[in-house]
Coordinates of C-alpha atoms in Angstrom, one line a residue:
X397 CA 66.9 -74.2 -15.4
X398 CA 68.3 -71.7 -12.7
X399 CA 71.6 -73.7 -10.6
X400 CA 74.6 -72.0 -9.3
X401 CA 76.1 -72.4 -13.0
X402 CA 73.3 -70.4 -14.3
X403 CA 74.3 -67.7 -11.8
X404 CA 77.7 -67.2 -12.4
X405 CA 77.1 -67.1 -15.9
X406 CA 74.6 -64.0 -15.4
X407 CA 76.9 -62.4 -12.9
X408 CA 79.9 -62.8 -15.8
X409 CA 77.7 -60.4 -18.4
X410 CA 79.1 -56.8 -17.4
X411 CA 82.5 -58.6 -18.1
X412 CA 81.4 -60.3 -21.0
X413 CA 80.3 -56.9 -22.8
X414 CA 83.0 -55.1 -21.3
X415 CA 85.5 -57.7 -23.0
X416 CA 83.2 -57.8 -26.2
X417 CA 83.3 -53.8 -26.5
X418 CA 87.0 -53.7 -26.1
X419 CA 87.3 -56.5 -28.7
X420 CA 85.1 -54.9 -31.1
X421 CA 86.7 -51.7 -30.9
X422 CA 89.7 -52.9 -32.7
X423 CA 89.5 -52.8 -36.7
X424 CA 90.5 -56.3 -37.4
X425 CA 89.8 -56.7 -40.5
X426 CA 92.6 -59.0 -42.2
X427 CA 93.1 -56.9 -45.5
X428 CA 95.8 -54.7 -46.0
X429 CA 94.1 -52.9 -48.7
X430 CA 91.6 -51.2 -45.9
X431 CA 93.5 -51.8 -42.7
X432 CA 97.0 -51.8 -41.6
X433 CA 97.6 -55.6 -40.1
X434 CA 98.7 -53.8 -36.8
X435 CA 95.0 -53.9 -35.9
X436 CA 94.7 -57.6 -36.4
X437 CA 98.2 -58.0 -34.0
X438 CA 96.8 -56.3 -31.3
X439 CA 93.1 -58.6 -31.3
X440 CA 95.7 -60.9 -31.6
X441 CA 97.2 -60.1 -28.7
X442 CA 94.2 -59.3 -26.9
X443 CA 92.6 -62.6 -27.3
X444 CA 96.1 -64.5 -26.2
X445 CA 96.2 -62.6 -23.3
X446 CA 92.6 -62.7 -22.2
X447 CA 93.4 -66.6 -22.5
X448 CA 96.2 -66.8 -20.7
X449 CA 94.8 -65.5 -17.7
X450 CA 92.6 -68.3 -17.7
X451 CA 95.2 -71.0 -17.4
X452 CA 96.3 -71.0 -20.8
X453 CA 99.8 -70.7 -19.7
X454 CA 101.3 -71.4 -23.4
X455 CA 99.6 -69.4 -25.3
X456 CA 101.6 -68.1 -29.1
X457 CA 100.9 -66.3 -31.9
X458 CA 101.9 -68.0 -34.6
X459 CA 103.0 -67.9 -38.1
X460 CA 100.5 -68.7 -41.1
X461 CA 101.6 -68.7 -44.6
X462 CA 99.0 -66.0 -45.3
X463 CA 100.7 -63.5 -42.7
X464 CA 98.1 -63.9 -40.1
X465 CA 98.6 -65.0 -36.7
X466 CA 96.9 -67.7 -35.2
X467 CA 96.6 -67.9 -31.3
X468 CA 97.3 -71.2 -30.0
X469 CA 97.1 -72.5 -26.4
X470 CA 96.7 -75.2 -24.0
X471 CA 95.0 -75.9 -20.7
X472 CA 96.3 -79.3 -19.4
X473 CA 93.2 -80.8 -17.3
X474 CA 92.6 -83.9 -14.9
X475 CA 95.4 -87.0 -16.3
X476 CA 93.4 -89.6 -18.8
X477 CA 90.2 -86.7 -19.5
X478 CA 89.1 -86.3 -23.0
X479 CA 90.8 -83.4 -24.9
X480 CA 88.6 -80.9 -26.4
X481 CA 89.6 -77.8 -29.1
X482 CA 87.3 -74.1 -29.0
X483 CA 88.2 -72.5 -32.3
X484 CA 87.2 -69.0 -33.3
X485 CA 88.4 -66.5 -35.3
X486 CA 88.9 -62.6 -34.1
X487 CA 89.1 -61.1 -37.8
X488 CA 86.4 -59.6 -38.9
X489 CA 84.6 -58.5 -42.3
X490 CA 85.0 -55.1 -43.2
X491 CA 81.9 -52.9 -42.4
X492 CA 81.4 -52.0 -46.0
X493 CA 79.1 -49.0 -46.1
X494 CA 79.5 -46.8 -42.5
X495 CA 76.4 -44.7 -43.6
X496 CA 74.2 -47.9 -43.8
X497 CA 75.4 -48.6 -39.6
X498 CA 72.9 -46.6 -37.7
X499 CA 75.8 -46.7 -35.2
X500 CA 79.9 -46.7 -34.7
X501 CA 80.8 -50.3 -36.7
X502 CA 83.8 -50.5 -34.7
X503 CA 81.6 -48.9 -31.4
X504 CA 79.6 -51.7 -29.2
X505 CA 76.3 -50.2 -29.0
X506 CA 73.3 -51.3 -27.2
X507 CA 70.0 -50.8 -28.6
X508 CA 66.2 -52.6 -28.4
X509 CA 68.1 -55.7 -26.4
X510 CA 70.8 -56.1 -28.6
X511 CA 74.2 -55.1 -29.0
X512 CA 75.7 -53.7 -32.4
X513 CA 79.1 -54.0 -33.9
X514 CA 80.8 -55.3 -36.6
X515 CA 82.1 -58.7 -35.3
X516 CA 79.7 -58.6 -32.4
X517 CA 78.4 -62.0 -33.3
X518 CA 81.1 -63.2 -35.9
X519 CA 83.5 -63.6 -34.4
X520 CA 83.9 -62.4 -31.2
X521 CA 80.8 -63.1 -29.7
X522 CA 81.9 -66.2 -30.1
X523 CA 85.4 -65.4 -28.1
X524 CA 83.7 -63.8 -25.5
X525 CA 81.4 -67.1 -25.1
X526 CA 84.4 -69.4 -24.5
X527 CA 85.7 -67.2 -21.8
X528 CA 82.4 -66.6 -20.4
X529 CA 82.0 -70.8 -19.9
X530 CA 85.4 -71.3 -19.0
X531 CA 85.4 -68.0 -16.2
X532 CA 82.2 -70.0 -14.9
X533 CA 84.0 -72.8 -14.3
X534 CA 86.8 -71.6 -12.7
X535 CA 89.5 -73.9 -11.9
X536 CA 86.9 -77.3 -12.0
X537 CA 87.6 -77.8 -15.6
X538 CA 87.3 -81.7 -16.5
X539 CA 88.9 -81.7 -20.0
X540 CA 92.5 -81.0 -21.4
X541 CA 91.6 -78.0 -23.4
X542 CA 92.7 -75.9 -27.3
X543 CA 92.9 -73.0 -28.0
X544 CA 93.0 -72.1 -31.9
X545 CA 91.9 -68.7 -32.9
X546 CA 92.3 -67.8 -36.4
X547 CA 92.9 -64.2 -38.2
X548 CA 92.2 -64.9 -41.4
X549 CA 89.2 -66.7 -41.6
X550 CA 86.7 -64.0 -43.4
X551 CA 89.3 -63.0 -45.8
X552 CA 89.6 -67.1 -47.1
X553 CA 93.3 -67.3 -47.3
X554 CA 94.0 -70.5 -46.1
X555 CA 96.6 -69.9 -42.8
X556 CA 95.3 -72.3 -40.7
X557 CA 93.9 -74.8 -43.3
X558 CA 97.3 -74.9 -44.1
X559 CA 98.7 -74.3 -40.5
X560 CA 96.6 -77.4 -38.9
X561 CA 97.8 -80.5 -40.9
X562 CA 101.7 -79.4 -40.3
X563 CA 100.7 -79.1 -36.4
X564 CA 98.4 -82.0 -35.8
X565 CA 100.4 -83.3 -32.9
X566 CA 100.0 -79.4 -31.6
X567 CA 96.1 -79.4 -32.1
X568 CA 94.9 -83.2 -31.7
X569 CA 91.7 -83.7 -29.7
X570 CA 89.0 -86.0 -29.3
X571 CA 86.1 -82.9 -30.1
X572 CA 86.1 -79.7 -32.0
X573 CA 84.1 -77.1 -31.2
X574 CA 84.0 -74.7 -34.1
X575 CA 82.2 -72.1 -32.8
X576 CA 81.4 -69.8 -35.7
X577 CA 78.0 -70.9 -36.4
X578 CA 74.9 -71.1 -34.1
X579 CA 71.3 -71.2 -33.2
X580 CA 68.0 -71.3 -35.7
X581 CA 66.6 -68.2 -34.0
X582 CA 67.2 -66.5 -30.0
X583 CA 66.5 -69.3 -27.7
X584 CA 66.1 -72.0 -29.9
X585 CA 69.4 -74.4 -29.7
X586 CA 70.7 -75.8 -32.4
X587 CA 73.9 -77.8 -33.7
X588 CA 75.1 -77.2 -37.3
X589 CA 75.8 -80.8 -39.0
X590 CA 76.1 -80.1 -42.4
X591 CA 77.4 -77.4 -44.5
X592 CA 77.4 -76.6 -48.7
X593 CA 80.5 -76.6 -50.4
X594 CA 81.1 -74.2 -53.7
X595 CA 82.2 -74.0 -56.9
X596 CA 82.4 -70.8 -58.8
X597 CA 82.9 -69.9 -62.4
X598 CA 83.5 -66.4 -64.5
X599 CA 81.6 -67.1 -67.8
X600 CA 82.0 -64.7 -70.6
X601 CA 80.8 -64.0 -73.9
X602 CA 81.9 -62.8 -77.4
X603 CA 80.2 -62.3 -80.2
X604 CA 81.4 -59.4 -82.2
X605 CA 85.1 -57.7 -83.0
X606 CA 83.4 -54.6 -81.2
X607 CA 80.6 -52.9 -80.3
X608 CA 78.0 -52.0 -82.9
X609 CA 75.6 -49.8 -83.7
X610 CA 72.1 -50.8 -82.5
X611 CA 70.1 -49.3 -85.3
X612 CA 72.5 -50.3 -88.3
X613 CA 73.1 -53.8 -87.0
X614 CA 70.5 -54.7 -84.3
X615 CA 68.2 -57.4 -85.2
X616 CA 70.6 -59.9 -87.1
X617 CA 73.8 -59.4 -85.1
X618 CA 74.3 -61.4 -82.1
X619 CA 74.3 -59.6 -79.1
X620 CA 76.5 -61.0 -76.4
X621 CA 74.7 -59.7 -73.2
X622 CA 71.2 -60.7 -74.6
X623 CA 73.2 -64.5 -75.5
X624 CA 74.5 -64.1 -71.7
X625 CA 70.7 -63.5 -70.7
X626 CA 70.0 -66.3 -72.2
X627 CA 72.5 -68.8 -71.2
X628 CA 71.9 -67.5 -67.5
X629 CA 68.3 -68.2 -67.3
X630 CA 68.5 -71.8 -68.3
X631 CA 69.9 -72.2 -64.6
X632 CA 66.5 -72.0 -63.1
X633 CA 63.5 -73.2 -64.2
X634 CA 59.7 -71.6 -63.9
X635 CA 60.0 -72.3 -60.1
X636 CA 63.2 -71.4 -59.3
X637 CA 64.6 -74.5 -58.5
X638 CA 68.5 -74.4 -59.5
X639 CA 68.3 -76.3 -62.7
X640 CA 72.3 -77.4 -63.7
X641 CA 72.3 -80.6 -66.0
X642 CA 74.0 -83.5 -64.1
X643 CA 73.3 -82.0 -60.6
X644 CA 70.4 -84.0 -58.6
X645 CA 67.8 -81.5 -57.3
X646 CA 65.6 -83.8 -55.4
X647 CA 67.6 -84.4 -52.2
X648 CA 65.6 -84.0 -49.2
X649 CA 66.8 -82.1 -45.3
X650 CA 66.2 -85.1 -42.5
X651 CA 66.7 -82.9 -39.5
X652 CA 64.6 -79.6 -38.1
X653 CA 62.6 -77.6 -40.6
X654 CA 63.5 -74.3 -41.2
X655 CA 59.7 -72.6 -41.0
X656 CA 58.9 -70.6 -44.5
X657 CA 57.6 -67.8 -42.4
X658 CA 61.0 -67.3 -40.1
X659 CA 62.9 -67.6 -43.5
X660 CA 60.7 -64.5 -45.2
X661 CA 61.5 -62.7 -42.2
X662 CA 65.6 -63.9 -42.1
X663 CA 65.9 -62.9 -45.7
X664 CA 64.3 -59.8 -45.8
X665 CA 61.8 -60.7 -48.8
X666 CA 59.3 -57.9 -50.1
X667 CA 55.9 -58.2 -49.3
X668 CA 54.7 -60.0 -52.5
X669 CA 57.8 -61.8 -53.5
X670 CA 57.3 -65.6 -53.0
X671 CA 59.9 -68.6 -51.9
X672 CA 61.7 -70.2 -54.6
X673 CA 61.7 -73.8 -55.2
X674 CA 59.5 -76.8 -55.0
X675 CA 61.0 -78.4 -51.7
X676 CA 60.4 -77.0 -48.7
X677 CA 63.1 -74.6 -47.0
X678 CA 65.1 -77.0 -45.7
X679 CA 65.8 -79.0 -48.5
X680 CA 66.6 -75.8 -50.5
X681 CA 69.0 -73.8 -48.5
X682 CA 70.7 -77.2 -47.0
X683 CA 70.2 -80.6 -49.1
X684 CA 70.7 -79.0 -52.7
X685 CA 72.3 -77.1 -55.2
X686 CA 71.4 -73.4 -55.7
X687 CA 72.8 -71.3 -57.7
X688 CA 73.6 -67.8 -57.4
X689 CA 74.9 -64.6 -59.7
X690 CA 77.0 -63.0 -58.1
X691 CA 77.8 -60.2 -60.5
X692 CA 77.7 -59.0 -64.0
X693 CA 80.6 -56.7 -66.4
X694 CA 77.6 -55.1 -69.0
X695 CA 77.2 -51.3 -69.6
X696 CA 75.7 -49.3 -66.7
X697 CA 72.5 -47.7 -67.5
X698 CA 73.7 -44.4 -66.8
X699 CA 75.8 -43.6 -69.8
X700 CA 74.7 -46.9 -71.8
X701 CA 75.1 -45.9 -75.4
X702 CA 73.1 -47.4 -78.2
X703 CA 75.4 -50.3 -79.5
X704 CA 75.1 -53.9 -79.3
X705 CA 77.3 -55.4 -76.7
X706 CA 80.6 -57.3 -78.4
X707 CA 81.4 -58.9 -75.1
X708 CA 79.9 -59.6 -71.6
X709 CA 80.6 -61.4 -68.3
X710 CA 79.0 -63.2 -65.5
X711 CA 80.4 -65.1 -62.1
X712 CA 78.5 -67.4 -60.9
X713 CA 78.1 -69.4 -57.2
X714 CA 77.4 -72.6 -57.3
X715 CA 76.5 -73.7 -53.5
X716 CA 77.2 -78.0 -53.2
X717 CA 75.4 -79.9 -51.0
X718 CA 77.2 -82.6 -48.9
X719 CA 77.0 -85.5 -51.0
X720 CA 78.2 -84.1 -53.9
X721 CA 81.8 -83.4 -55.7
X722 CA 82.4 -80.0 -55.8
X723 CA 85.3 -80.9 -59.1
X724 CA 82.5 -82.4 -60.7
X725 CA 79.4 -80.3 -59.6
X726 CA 81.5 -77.3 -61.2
X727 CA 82.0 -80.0 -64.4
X728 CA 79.0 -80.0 -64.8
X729 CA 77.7 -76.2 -65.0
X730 CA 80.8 -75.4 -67.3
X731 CA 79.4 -78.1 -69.9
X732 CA 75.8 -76.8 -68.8
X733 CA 77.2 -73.0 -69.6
X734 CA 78.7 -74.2 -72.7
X735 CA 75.7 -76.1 -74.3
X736 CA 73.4 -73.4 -73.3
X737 CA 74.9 -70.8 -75.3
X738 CA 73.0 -69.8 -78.5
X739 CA 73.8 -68.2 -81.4
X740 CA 77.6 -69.6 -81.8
X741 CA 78.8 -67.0 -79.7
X742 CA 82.0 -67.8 -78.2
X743 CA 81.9 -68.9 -74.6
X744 CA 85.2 -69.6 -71.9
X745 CA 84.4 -70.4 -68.7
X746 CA 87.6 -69.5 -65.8
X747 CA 87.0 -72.2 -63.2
X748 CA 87.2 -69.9 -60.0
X749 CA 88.1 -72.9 -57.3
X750 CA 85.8 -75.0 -55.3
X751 CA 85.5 -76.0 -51.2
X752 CA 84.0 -78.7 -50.3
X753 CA 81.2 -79.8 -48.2
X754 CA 80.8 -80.8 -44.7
X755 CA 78.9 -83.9 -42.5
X756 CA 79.4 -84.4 -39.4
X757 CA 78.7 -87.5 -37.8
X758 CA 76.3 -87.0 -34.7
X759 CA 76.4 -90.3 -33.0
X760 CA 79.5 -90.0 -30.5
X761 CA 79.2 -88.6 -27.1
X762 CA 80.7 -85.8 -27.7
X763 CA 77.3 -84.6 -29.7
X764 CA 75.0 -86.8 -26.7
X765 CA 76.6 -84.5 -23.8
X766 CA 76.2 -81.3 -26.2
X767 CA 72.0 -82.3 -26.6
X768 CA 72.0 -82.8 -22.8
X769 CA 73.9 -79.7 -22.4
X770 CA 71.6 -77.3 -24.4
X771 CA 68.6 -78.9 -22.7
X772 CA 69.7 -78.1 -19.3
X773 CA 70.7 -74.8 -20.8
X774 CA 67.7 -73.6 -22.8
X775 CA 65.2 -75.7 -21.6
X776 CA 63.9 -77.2 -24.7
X777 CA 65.3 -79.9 -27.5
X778 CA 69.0 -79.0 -29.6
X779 CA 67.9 -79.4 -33.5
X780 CA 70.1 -80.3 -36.1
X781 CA 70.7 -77.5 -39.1
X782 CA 72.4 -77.3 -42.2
X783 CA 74.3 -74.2 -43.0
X784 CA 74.2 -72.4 -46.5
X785 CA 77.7 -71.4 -46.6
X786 CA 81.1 -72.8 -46.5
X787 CA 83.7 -73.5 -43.8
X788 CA 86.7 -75.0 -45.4
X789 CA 88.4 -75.9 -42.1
X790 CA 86.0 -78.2 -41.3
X791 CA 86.9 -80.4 -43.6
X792 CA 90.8 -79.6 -42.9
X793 CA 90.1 -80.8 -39.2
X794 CA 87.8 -83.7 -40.6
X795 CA 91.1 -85.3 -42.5
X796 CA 93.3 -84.1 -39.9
X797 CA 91.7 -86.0 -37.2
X798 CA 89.2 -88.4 -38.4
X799 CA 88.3 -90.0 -35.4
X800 CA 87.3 -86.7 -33.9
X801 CA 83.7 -85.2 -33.2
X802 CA 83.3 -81.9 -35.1
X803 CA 80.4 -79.7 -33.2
X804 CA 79.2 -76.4 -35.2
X805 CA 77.8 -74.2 -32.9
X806 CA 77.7 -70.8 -31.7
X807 CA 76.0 -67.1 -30.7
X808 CA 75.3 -66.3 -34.5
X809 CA 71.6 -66.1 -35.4
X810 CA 69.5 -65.0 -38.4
X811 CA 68.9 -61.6 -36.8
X812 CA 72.7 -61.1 -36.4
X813 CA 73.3 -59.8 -39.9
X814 CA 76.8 -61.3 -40.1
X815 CA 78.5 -59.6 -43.1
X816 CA 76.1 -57.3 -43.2
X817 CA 75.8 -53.5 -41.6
X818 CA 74.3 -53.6 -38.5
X819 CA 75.6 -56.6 -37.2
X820 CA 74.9 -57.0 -33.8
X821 CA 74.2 -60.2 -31.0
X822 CA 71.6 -60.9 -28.3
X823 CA 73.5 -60.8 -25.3
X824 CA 71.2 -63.7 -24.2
X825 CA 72.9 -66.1 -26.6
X826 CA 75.9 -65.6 -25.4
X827 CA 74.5 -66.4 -21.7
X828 CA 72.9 -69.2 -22.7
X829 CA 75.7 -70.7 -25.1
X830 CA 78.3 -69.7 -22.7
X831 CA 76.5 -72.1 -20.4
X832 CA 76.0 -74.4 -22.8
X833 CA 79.8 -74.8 -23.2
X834 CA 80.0 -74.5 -19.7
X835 CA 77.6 -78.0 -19.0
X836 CA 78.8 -79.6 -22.1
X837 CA 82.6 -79.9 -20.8
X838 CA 81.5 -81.2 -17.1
X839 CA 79.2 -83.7 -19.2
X840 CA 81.9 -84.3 -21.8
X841 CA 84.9 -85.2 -19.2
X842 CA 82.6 -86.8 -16.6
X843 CA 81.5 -89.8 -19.6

């Protein structure tokens, strides 16, 4: 629908990539290794100030244990209205390969619609969305408002999950929007309810005193890599459904489906290759455990020497569905691991940590103003996704406040390539969500 709302978010988008290209030009990538922490300081800095100008007249950078600094504000609104928190984070992943970026990572580029940059959609997208809505709403804000934006969150350090519980008088609120998530494709409105947890193992395998000869000893010795083969593929079965002993693979996804076709296309697949699984998408990327191998210590091919491997190594992903115990769901692939190995090889399994998963409940009115919202917004129905991957601080602010609405929701889409090179974000999500944001705090503070 087209209002005056509409319009002043449209006439906000020269801003809103002017602010996004001067956020994305700084290197924030929370790792000393690559890049000095000066860099995340001044997005620090940036975002407080960019905030403050909008009525957050308290804004801080403060303290975590990890060294970061998180920004934290407030925006008193109308006595008695509801109290609602926008996180974010403005550190960024690292842009890995800069010959795989067909431009600048750290360079806002527009190109076919979109615009390109590492941190474009993840995180600061998402910055530039929540000063987008609140610019749009000038000084008829109905809510008391928080700020929290984090500068640690891709590097999983824990600041603020440790940061939140010692300041929940600072941070209280009736709703949290964590806006590092979004939509199920452009233009198609979504909140995330639910997301995986994780539990991660190293496993690794002995079987000799050393390295042998493969002609003198090859056939009767055991080989550790070929006993790690072995062990590895008991974890899926002819379909490729994750197959861990004690861990139920038959839960079914109750909200939108996730079409197969849209996935092929969001994941890349070859022509040929063919979807895992015997659920349908849904259920397998959201309602149930999947396993993953993340990487393997064996001899490279190139300079491989004919021997039989004494020793190999494996660490393995195991994504949790809510529902499940992440402490026992990694339980149980360690005594999988361990029963699965052949041969009497020798086996130890380094328990790598867990995070567990998230539910939200969707039946306050924070989530009824938020559908309303997104159907003024994009004119069509909010669905209701799961998320793959793992946001610890939900679960932080879930504890922390348990009598408030969590909201996951966002600019990020499949076609953003979050972690990836070439990230980038349709400028048209940030409209739309912007507004979304925008109609979901008049909704919200007018209930």
């Amino acid at each position: 629908m087209t209002d005056s709302l509409t319009e002043r978010i449209n006439s906000l988008m020269p801003q809103a990539k002017a602010d996004l290209a001067e956020l994305v030009a700084i290197p924030s990538v929370a790792d000393a290794r690559q890049y000095p922490p000066e860099h995340c300081h001044e997005a620090a800095a940036w975002v407080a100030n960019a905030f403050r100008d909008l009525g957050f007249a308290d804004v801080e950078l403060a303290d975590t244990i990890d060294g970061s600094k998180a920004v934290i504000g407030h925006r008193p609104g109308p006595a008695g209205a509801p109290t609602v928190l926008l996180y974010s984070h403005y550190d960024v992943q690292p842009p890995l390969d800069d010959k795989a970026w067909t431009s600048p990572p750290f360079e806002l580029t527009e190109r076919d619609g979109r615009w390109y940059g590492r941190g474009s959609a993840d995180c600061k997208g998402n910055i530039v969305m929540h000063l987008t809505a609140l610019r749009a709403l000038g000084d008829d804000i109905p809510v008391n408002l928080v700020l929290v934006a984090e500068g640690s969150e891709e590097q999983g350090t824990g600041g603020l999950e440790d940061y939140v519980p010692k300041h929940a008088d600072q941070l209280r609120a009736d709703t949290i929007l964590v806006c590092d998530a979004g939509n199920a494709a452009v233009g198609r409105p979504a909140a995330t309810i639910t997301l995986r947890g994780i539990a991660n193992v190293t496993i690794t395998i002995t079987s000799l005193h050393s390295a042998m000869h493969s002609g003198m000893f090859g056939g009767p010795a055991p080989d550790a890599l070929a006993a790690l083969i072995h062990i590895l593929s008991t974890l899926r079965d002819a379909d490729g459904n994750t197959t861990v002993d004690g861990l139920d693979n038959t839960q079914t996804w109750p909200g939108a489906p996730y079409d197969p076709d849209h996935f092929r296309s969001d994941a890349g697949m070859l022509d040929g290759t063919r979807l895992l699984g015997d659920g349908s998408v849904a259920d397998l990327v959201w309602a149930r455990p999947a396993l993953t191998i993340l990487g393997i210590d064996a001899p490279p091919v190139v300079g491989s020497a004919a021997a039989i491997q004494n020793t190999a190594a494996a660490r393995l992903s195991l994504r949790v569905p809510p529902g499940t115990d992440p402490v026992k769901a990694q339980d149980a692939l360690v005594a999988h691991l361990e029963k699965a190995a052949p041969w009497g090889v020798h086996v130890k399994v380094d328990r790598d940590g867990t995070g567990s998963p998230f539910q939200a409940t969707t039946t306050g009115p924070a989530y009824t103003s938020l559908a309303t919202a997104m159907q003024e917004s994009y004119g069509t129905p909010m669905a209701s996704l799961g998320q793959g991957g793992s946001i610890p601080l939900c679960n932080v602010f879930a504890n922390t406040f348990p009598d408030a609405e969590i909201i996951l929701m966002g600019v990020e889409e499949p076609r953003c390539l979050i972690h990836a090179p070439n990230e980038s974000v349709d400028p048209t999500e940030i409209a739309h969500m912007a507004e979304t944001e925008a109609r979901f705090l008049r909704l919200y503070g007018a209930r």
